[in-house]
Coordinates of C-alpha atoms and ligand atoms in Angstrom, one line a residue:
M4 CA -3.4 25.6 -7.9
R5 CA -6.3 24.9 -10.2
Q6 CA -8.9 22.7 -8.5
I7 CA -11.4 20.5 -10.3
P8 CA -14.2 19.6 -8.0
L9 CA -13.9 16.0 -7.1
R10 CA -17.6 15.5 -7.7
T11 CA -17.3 16.4 -11.4
D12 CA -16.8 13.7 -13.9
P13 CA -13.7 14.7 -15.9
L14 CA -15.1 13.2 -19.0
K15 CA -17.8 15.7 -19.0
G16 CA -15.9 19.0 -18.8
P17 CA -16.0 21.7 -21.6
V18 CA -14.4 20.2 -24.7
L19 CA -12.0 23.1 -25.3
L20 CA -10.7 23.1 -21.8
R21 CA -10.2 19.4 -22.0
L22 CA -8.3 19.7 -25.3
F23 CA -6.1 22.4 -23.8
E24 CA -5.4 20.4 -20.7
N25 CA -4.7 17.2 -22.6
A26 CA -2.1 19.1 -24.5
I27 CA -0.2 19.9 -21.3
I28 CA -0.9 16.9 -19.1
T29 CA 0.7 14.0 -20.7
F30 CA 3.0 11.2 -19.4
P31 CA 5.9 9.7 -21.4
K32 CA 5.5 6.4 -23.3
S33 CA 7.7 4.7 -20.7
F34 CA 5.4 5.6 -17.8
L35 CA 3.9 2.5 -16.2
W36 CA 0.2 2.3 -15.8
G37 CA -1.6 -0.4 -13.9
A38 CA -3.2 -1.6 -10.7
S39 CA -2.3 -3.3 -7.4
T40 CA -3.7 -6.2 -5.4
A41 CA -2.5 -8.3 -2.4
S42 CA -2.7 -12.0 -1.9
Y43 CA -4.8 -12.2 1.3
Q44 CA -7.2 -9.6 0.0
T45 CA -7.9 -11.2 -3.3
E46 CA -6.8 -14.9 -3.6
G47 CA -9.2 -16.5 -1.2
G48 CA -8.7 -19.8 0.7
N49 CA -5.6 -18.6 2.7
H50 CA -6.5 -20.7 5.7
R51 CA -2.9 -21.0 7.0
S52 CA -2.5 -17.3 7.5
A53 CA -2.4 -16.0 11.1
L54 CA -5.2 -13.7 10.1
K55 CA -7.6 -16.7 9.9
A56 CA -7.9 -17.1 13.6
W57 CA -7.5 -13.4 14.1
E58 CA -10.7 -12.8 12.1
K59 CA -12.6 -14.8 14.7
T60 CA -10.8 -13.3 17.7
R61 CA -11.5 -9.7 16.5
G62 CA -15.0 -10.4 15.2
W63 CA -13.9 -9.4 11.7
E64 CA -16.0 -10.4 8.7
E65 CA -14.4 -13.6 7.3
C66 CA -12.1 -13.2 4.3
G67 CA -13.3 -16.6 2.9
E68 CA -12.9 -16.8 -0.9
A69 CA -12.1 -13.1 -1.4
A70 CA -12.1 -12.4 -5.2
R71 CA -11.0 -16.0 -5.9
S72 CA -7.9 -14.7 -7.7
W73 CA -6.0 -17.9 -6.9
E74 CA -8.3 -19.7 -9.4
L75 CA -9.3 -16.8 -11.5
F76 CA -5.9 -15.2 -12.5
D77 CA -6.8 -15.4 -16.2
E78 CA -9.8 -13.3 -15.4
D79 CA -7.6 -10.8 -13.6
L80 CA -5.3 -10.7 -16.6
R81 CA -8.3 -10.0 -18.8
L82 CA -9.2 -7.0 -16.6
L83 CA -5.7 -5.7 -16.8
K84 CA -5.7 -5.9 -20.6
S85 CA -9.1 -4.2 -20.7
L86 CA -7.5 -1.3 -18.7
N87 CA -4.5 -1.2 -21.1
A88 CA -2.3 -1.8 -18.1
T89 CA 1.5 -2.0 -18.6
A90 CA 2.2 -3.0 -15.0
Y91 CA 0.6 -5.2 -12.3
R92 CA 1.5 -5.4 -8.6
F93 CA 0.5 -8.6 -6.8
S94 CA 1.9 -10.3 -3.7
L95 CA 3.0 -13.8 -2.7
E96 CA 1.2 -15.3 0.2
W97 CA 3.9 -16.5 2.6
S98 CA 1.4 -18.9 4.4
R99 CA 0.6 -20.5 1.0
V100 CA 4.2 -20.8 -0.1
E101 CA 5.4 -22.2 3.2
P102 CA 2.4 -23.9 4.8
E103 CA 4.6 -25.5 7.5
P104 CA 7.9 -24.3 8.8
G105 CA 10.6 -25.3 6.2
R106 CA 8.1 -27.0 3.8
F107 CA 7.7 -25.1 0.6
D108 CA 4.9 -25.6 -1.8
R109 CA 6.5 -25.9 -5.2
E110 CA 3.2 -25.9 -7.0
A111 CA 2.2 -22.6 -5.4
L112 CA 5.5 -21.1 -6.3
A113 CA 5.2 -22.4 -9.8
R114 CA 1.7 -20.8 -10.1
Y115 CA 3.1 -17.4 -9.1
A116 CA 5.9 -17.9 -11.6
S117 CA 3.3 -18.7 -14.3
W118 CA 1.5 -15.4 -13.4
A119 CA 4.7 -13.4 -13.9
R120 CA 5.3 -15.2 -17.3
A121 CA 1.7 -14.6 -18.4
L122 CA 1.9 -10.9 -17.5
A123 CA 5.2 -10.4 -19.3
A124 CA 3.8 -12.2 -22.4
E125 CA 1.0 -9.5 -22.5
G126 CA 3.5 -6.6 -22.1
I127 CA 2.5 -6.1 -18.5
R128 CA 5.4 -5.6 -16.1
P129 CA 5.0 -7.8 -12.9
L130 CA 5.8 -6.3 -9.6
A131 CA 5.8 -8.9 -6.8
C132 CA 5.6 -8.1 -3.1
L133 CA 6.8 -10.6 -0.5
H134 CA 5.1 -9.4 2.6
H135 CA 1.7 -7.7 2.5
F136 CA 0.5 -7.9 6.1
S137 CA -0.4 -11.6 6.1
E138 CA 2.0 -14.1 7.8
P139 CA 1.7 -17.8 8.4
A140 CA 0.0 -18.9 11.6
W141 CA 3.0 -21.2 12.5
L142 CA 5.3 -18.2 12.6
L143 CA 3.7 -16.6 15.6
H144 CA 3.4 -20.0 17.3
Q145 CA 7.1 -20.4 17.0
H146 CA 7.9 -16.8 17.7
P147 CA 5.2 -15.3 19.9
R148 CA 7.0 -11.9 20.1
G149 CA 6.9 -11.7 16.3
W150 CA 9.2 -9.2 14.8
A151 CA 10.8 -8.5 18.2
E152 CA 12.6 -11.8 17.6
D153 CA 15.5 -12.5 15.3
G154 CA 13.9 -15.9 14.4
V155 CA 11.1 -14.2 12.5
R156 CA 13.7 -12.3 10.3
E157 CA 15.6 -15.5 9.7
A158 CA 12.4 -17.4 8.7
F159 CA 11.3 -14.5 6.4
L160 CA 14.7 -14.6 4.7
R161 CA 14.4 -18.3 4.1
Y162 CA 11.0 -17.7 2.4
C163 CA 12.4 -14.8 0.4
A164 CA 15.2 -17.0 -0.9
E165 CA 12.8 -19.8 -2.0
A166 CA 10.4 -17.3 -3.6
G167 CA 13.3 -15.3 -5.2
G168 CA 14.7 -18.6 -6.6
A169 CA 11.4 -19.8 -8.0
L170 CA 10.6 -16.5 -9.7
K171 CA 14.2 -15.8 -10.7
G172 CA 14.5 -13.7 -13.9
L173 CA 10.7 -13.2 -14.0
V174 CA 10.2 -10.3 -11.7
P175 CA 11.9 -7.0 -12.7
D176 CA 10.7 -5.2 -9.5
W177 CA 10.4 -6.8 -6.1
L178 CA 8.8 -5.1 -3.1
V179 CA 10.0 -6.8 0.1
F180 CA 7.4 -5.2 2.4
N181 CA 4.2 -3.5 1.8
E182 CA 3.8 -0.5 4.2
P183 CA 6.2 -1.8 6.8
M184 CA 5.3 0.9 9.3
V185 CA 1.5 0.5 8.9
F186 CA 2.0 -3.2 9.4
L187 CA 4.4 -2.9 12.4
V188 CA 2.3 -0.2 14.1
G189 CA -0.8 -2.3 13.4
A190 CA 0.7 -5.5 14.9
Y191 CA 2.9 -4.2 17.7
G192 CA 1.7 -0.6 18.3
V193 CA -2.0 -1.2 18.4
P194 CA -3.8 -4.5 18.3
Y195 CA -5.0 -4.3 14.7
F196 CA -3.0 -7.2 13.2
P197 CA -1.6 -10.3 15.0
P198 CA 0.1 -10.7 17.4
G199 CA -1.4 -7.4 18.6
G200 CA 0.1 -5.2 21.2
W201 CA 0.0 -1.7 22.7
G202 CA 3.6 -0.7 21.9
L203 CA 2.4 2.7 20.6
L204 CA 1.9 3.7 24.3
N205 CA 5.6 3.6 24.5
P206 CA 7.0 3.7 20.9
R207 CA 10.5 4.3 22.0
G208 CA 10.4 0.9 23.7
T209 CA 10.5 -2.4 21.8
L210 CA 8.7 -1.0 18.8
L211 CA 11.5 1.4 17.9
S212 CA 14.4 -0.4 19.5
R213 CA 13.7 -4.0 18.2
V214 CA 10.7 -4.4 15.9
V215 CA 11.4 -1.7 13.3
P216 CA 15.2 -2.2 13.1
N217 CA 14.6 -6.0 12.7
A218 CA 12.2 -5.5 9.8
A219 CA 14.5 -2.9 8.2
R220 CA 17.4 -5.4 8.5
A221 CA 15.2 -8.0 6.9
H222 CA 14.5 -5.7 4.0
N223 CA 18.3 -5.0 3.6
E224 CA 19.2 -8.7 3.7
A225 CA 16.3 -9.7 1.4
R226 CA 17.4 -7.1 -1.1
D227 CA 21.0 -8.4 -1.2
L228 CA 19.7 -12.0 -1.5
L229 CA 17.3 -11.1 -4.4
K230 CA 20.1 -9.2 -6.2
R231 CA 22.4 -12.2 -5.8
L232 CA 19.8 -14.4 -7.4
D233 CA 19.0 -11.9 -10.2
P234 CA 21.4 -9.0 -10.5
A235 CA 19.1 -7.3 -13.1
C236 CA 16.1 -7.0 -10.7
R237 CA 15.3 -3.9 -8.7
V238 CA 14.2 -4.1 -5.0
G239 CA 12.1 -1.5 -3.3
V240 CA 9.4 -1.0 -0.6
A241 CA 5.8 0.0 -0.9
H242 CA 5.7 2.8 1.7
N243 CA 2.6 4.4 3.0
V244 CA 3.2 8.2 3.1
A245 CA 0.4 10.6 4.1
A246 CA 0.6 14.3 3.4
L247 CA 1.2 15.7 7.0
D248 CA 0.2 19.1 8.1
P249 CA 0.5 20.7 11.5
A250 CA -3.0 20.9 13.0
R251 CA -2.4 24.4 14.4
P252 CA 0.4 26.9 14.8
G253 CA 2.9 25.4 17.3
D254 CA 2.2 21.8 16.1
E255 CA 5.1 21.8 13.5
E256 CA 7.4 19.9 15.8
A257 CA 4.8 17.2 16.5
R258 CA 4.2 16.9 12.8
G259 CA 8.0 16.4 12.3
R260 CA 8.2 13.7 14.9
W261 CA 5.3 11.8 13.4
D262 CA 6.8 12.2 9.9
W263 CA 10.1 10.8 11.2
F264 CA 8.3 7.9 13.0
M265 CA 5.9 6.8 10.2
H266 CA 7.8 7.8 7.1
R267 CA 11.5 8.6 7.5
N268 CA 12.9 6.1 10.1
F269 CA 12.3 3.0 8.0
L270 CA 13.6 4.7 4.8
D271 CA 16.6 6.0 6.7
L272 CA 17.4 2.5 7.8
T273 CA 17.0 1.0 4.3
K274 CA 18.0 3.7 1.9
D275 CA 21.2 2.1 0.8
R276 CA 19.2 -1.0 -0.2
L277 CA 16.4 0.7 -2.1
D278 CA 16.5 0.8 -5.8
F279 CA 13.3 2.7 -5.9
I280 CA 10.6 3.8 -3.5
G281 CA 7.0 2.7 -4.0
L282 CA 4.6 5.3 -2.7
N283 CA 1.2 4.4 -1.3
Y284 CA -0.7 7.6 -1.0
Y285 CA -4.3 8.0 0.2
T286 CA -4.8 11.1 2.3
R287 CA -3.7 14.1 4.3
V288 CA -3.4 13.9 8.1
F289 CA -3.3 16.9 10.5
V290 CA -0.9 16.2 13.4
S291 CA -1.2 17.9 16.7
R292 CA 1.0 18.2 19.7
C293 CA -0.6 16.2 22.5
R294 CA 0.4 15.8 26.1
L295 CA -2.2 13.3 27.1
P296 CA -0.8 10.0 28.3
G297 CA -0.8 7.5 25.5
A298 CA -0.2 10.0 22.7
P299 CA 2.7 8.4 20.9
L300 CA 5.8 10.7 20.7
G301 CA 3.6 13.5 22.0
A302 CA 1.9 13.7 18.7
F303 CA -1.7 12.9 17.7
P304 CA -2.2 12.0 14.1
G305 CA -5.8 13.0 13.4
H306 CA -6.4 10.4 10.7
G307 CA -9.9 10.5 9.3
E308 CA -10.5 6.9 10.3
L309 CA -9.5 7.6 13.9
E310 CA -12.1 10.2 14.1
E311 CA -14.7 7.7 13.1
R312 CA -13.4 5.1 15.5
L313 CA -13.0 7.5 18.5
G314 CA -16.0 9.7 18.0
P315 CA -15.8 13.4 17.4
L316 CA -15.5 14.3 21.1
L317 CA -12.6 12.2 22.1
F318 CA -11.0 13.0 18.7
R319 CA -11.1 16.7 19.5
L320 CA -10.0 16.2 23.1
L321 CA -6.9 14.5 21.8
G322 CA -6.2 17.5 19.7
G323 CA -7.6 16.1 16.4
R324 CA -8.4 18.5 13.6
R325 CA -10.7 17.5 10.8
G326 CA -10.1 18.7 7.3
D327 CA -12.8 20.1 5.1
R328 CA -12.3 18.1 1.9
P329 CA -14.7 15.4 0.7
R330 CA -14.2 12.0 2.3
S331 CA -13.9 8.6 0.9
G332 CA -15.8 5.6 2.1
M333 CA -13.0 5.0 4.7
G334 CA -13.5 8.5 6.2
W335 CA -10.2 9.6 4.6
E336 CA -10.0 13.1 3.4
V337 CA -9.4 13.3 -0.4
V338 CA -6.5 15.7 -1.0
P339 CA -5.0 15.1 -4.5
E340 CA -2.3 17.7 -4.4
G341 CA -0.9 15.9 -1.4
L342 CA 0.4 13.2 -3.7
G343 CA 2.5 15.7 -5.6
R344 CA 3.8 17.1 -2.3
V345 CA 4.8 13.7 -0.8
A346 CA 6.5 12.8 -4.1
R347 CA 8.5 16.0 -3.9
E348 CA 9.4 15.5 -0.3
L349 CA 10.6 11.9 -0.9
H350 CA 12.6 13.0 -3.9
A351 CA 14.3 15.8 -1.9
A352 CA 15.1 13.5 1.0
Y353 CA 16.2 10.3 -0.8
A354 CA 16.7 11.0 -4.6
K355 CA 15.4 7.6 -5.6
P356 CA 13.2 6.7 -8.5
L357 CA 9.5 6.8 -7.3
L358 CA 6.6 4.6 -8.4
V359 CA 3.1 5.1 -7.1
T360 CA 2.4 1.6 -5.9
E361 CA -1.1 2.4 -4.4
N362 CA -3.6 5.2 -4.7
G363 CA -7.3 4.9 -4.7
M364 CA -10.5 5.5 -2.8
A365 CA -13.3 3.5 -1.2
A366 CA -16.5 4.4 -3.0
A367 CA -18.7 7.0 -1.3
P368 CA -21.9 8.6 -2.4
G369 CA -21.3 11.5 -4.7
L370 CA -17.5 10.9 -5.1
S371 CA -16.3 10.2 -8.7
R372 CA -13.5 7.7 -9.0
A373 CA -12.7 9.1 -12.5
A374 CA -12.3 12.6 -11.0
F375 CA -10.2 11.2 -8.1
I376 CA -7.8 9.5 -10.5
R377 CA -7.6 12.5 -12.7
E378 CA -6.8 14.9 -9.9
H379 CA -4.2 12.7 -8.4
L380 CA -2.5 12.2 -11.8
D381 CA -2.6 15.9 -12.4
A382 CA -0.7 16.4 -9.1
L383 CA 1.8 13.8 -10.1
A384 CA 2.3 15.3 -13.6
R385 CA 3.1 18.7 -11.9
A386 CA 5.7 17.0 -9.7
R387 CA 7.1 15.3 -12.7
A388 CA 7.3 18.5 -14.6
E389 CA 9.5 19.9 -11.8
G390 CA 11.9 16.9 -12.2
V391 CA 10.5 14.5 -9.6
P392 CA 11.3 11.0 -11.2
V393 CA 7.9 9.3 -10.9
E394 CA 8.0 6.2 -13.1
G395 CA 4.4 4.9 -12.9
Y396 CA 1.0 4.8 -11.3
L397 CA -0.7 1.7 -10.0
H398 CA -4.2 2.1 -8.8
W399 CA -5.6 0.4 -5.7
S400 CA -7.2 -1.8 -6.6
L401 CA -7.9 -3.9 -9.7
M402 CA -11.1 -5.2 -8.1
D403 CA -13.0 -4.9 -4.8
N404 CA -11.4 -7.0 -2.2
Y405 CA -11.1 -7.8 1.5
E406 CA -10.3 -4.6 3.3
W407 CA -8.8 -6.1 6.5
G408 CA -11.9 -7.0 8.4
S409 CA -14.7 -6.1 6.0
Y410 CA -15.9 -6.2 2.4
R411 CA -17.8 -3.0 2.9
P412 CA -15.2 -0.5 1.5
R413 CA -15.1 -0.8 -2.3
F414 CA -11.8 0.2 -3.7
G415 CA -12.1 -1.6 -7.0
L416 CA -12.0 -0.5 -10.6
H417 CA -14.2 -3.7 -10.9
D418 CA -16.4 -5.5 -8.5
R419 CA -15.6 -9.0 -7.3
A420 CA -17.7 -10.4 -10.1
R421 CA -15.2 -8.5 -12.3
R422 CA -17.7 -6.1 -13.7
P423 CA -16.3 -2.6 -14.3
A424 CA -17.0 0.0 -11.7
D425 CA -17.2 3.8 -11.9
G426 CA -13.9 5.1 -13.3
A427 CA -12.7 2.0 -15.1
D428 CA -13.4 3.3 -18.5
Y429 CA -11.8 6.7 -17.8
Y430 CA -8.7 5.0 -16.4
A431 CA -8.4 2.6 -19.4
R432 CA -8.4 5.6 -21.7
V433 CA -5.7 7.3 -19.6
C434 CA -3.6 4.1 -19.6
A435 CA -3.9 3.9 -23.4
S436 CA -3.2 7.5 -24.2
G437 CA -0.9 8.7 -21.3
A438 CA -3.0 11.8 -21.3
L439 CA -5.5 13.1 -18.8
Ligands
BGC564 C1 -2.8 -1.4 2.0 C2 -3.9 -2.2 1.3 C3 -5.3 -1.6 1.7 C4 -5.3 -0.2 1.2 C5 -6.6 0.5 1.5 C6 -3.1 0.1 2.0 O1 -2.8 0.6 3.3 O2 -1.6 -1.7 1.4 O3 -3.8 -3.5 1.7 O4 -6.3 -2.3 1.2 O5 -4.3 0.6 1.8 O6 -6.9 0.6 2.9

């Protein structure tokens, strides 16, 4: 496959070559172009989230006022227009909408509804997500075992019903969960999100027997509920899917186990209630077989970030393999063709419409965001040409935001002061023309 070096600015290639490529790499008029954000990461002032206390416990940088999107939505809309976006994905903050158990904040819901209206008035399709990692503090006080308890699912469905009712007819595409497996593994598998637990040491225990099925059931019931409220809406999930490779010959089975655990299991449990699959793609991961105690499912996913956290020695001891591609500011290997690959794999397995609900990079010296976008879209165009039904591409993220513990990684097409960052101009041209 043709490779354009990621460090090259695509706007500066030889003109003839660009003309030729533009002639073949185009997307249809109906293709959705836009960006994604999430409430806790951008709104600011979400003091009732369980993450508030968690930030202190874990010594995280405080989220504080984030990008102030709760006040500055008009500014965000202006950025979307400057990008020529036709879609915007945001999330509702459960802890804002339901600050105390059973007490719903009508004004907050009305504000989200006004956002959806304002977007539609500008020809921008709103996609709303109901659960993007952050949960109300009261939820875990009432249900200390979190998603291992039925009560959490019941509370979540009450909130979905209120939100669905308040935004009825305004949201054509709902996402019930963002990255359910990243969230559930982060909260119950390793102590990254509250309540924090080490279920990954025994994933076949509560994590797979209670927590994941409970969340999958919540998705299924939320989907039915949203469809009852608005039969015309579609309901999907924003699912994090990495391109998985066996680290070495003999590691294929471990790769398959990890693929099932992180990617397939949740989709298998919800596939009859998915109108589309949102795909969050960032990187490739080499998976190795690992017999050391503590290796979940006997597999070690050598995620780039893990290497940075564990250090190279322990990483290699656990079987980790490091890829040789450039790395983003998160330490994630940048592998654009992986996006086409995972889209093909999801299509083959589930035959659902696909929408890229996140793809982006944390800035790193020498990495061009414009080239990153171009390469990923190129991979997507190739998959589309083979008949994979990808409906749109939403870049993560509209602006720099709170990256779960730190403001250091900069994923934004704009900074928090809403000044354009590297790649914004290029992306705006692609959104307008549908051509790379
Ligand atoms: C999440 C976002 C996050 C992004 C970059 C995704 O896993 O949905 O909340 O900021 O990746 O890490």
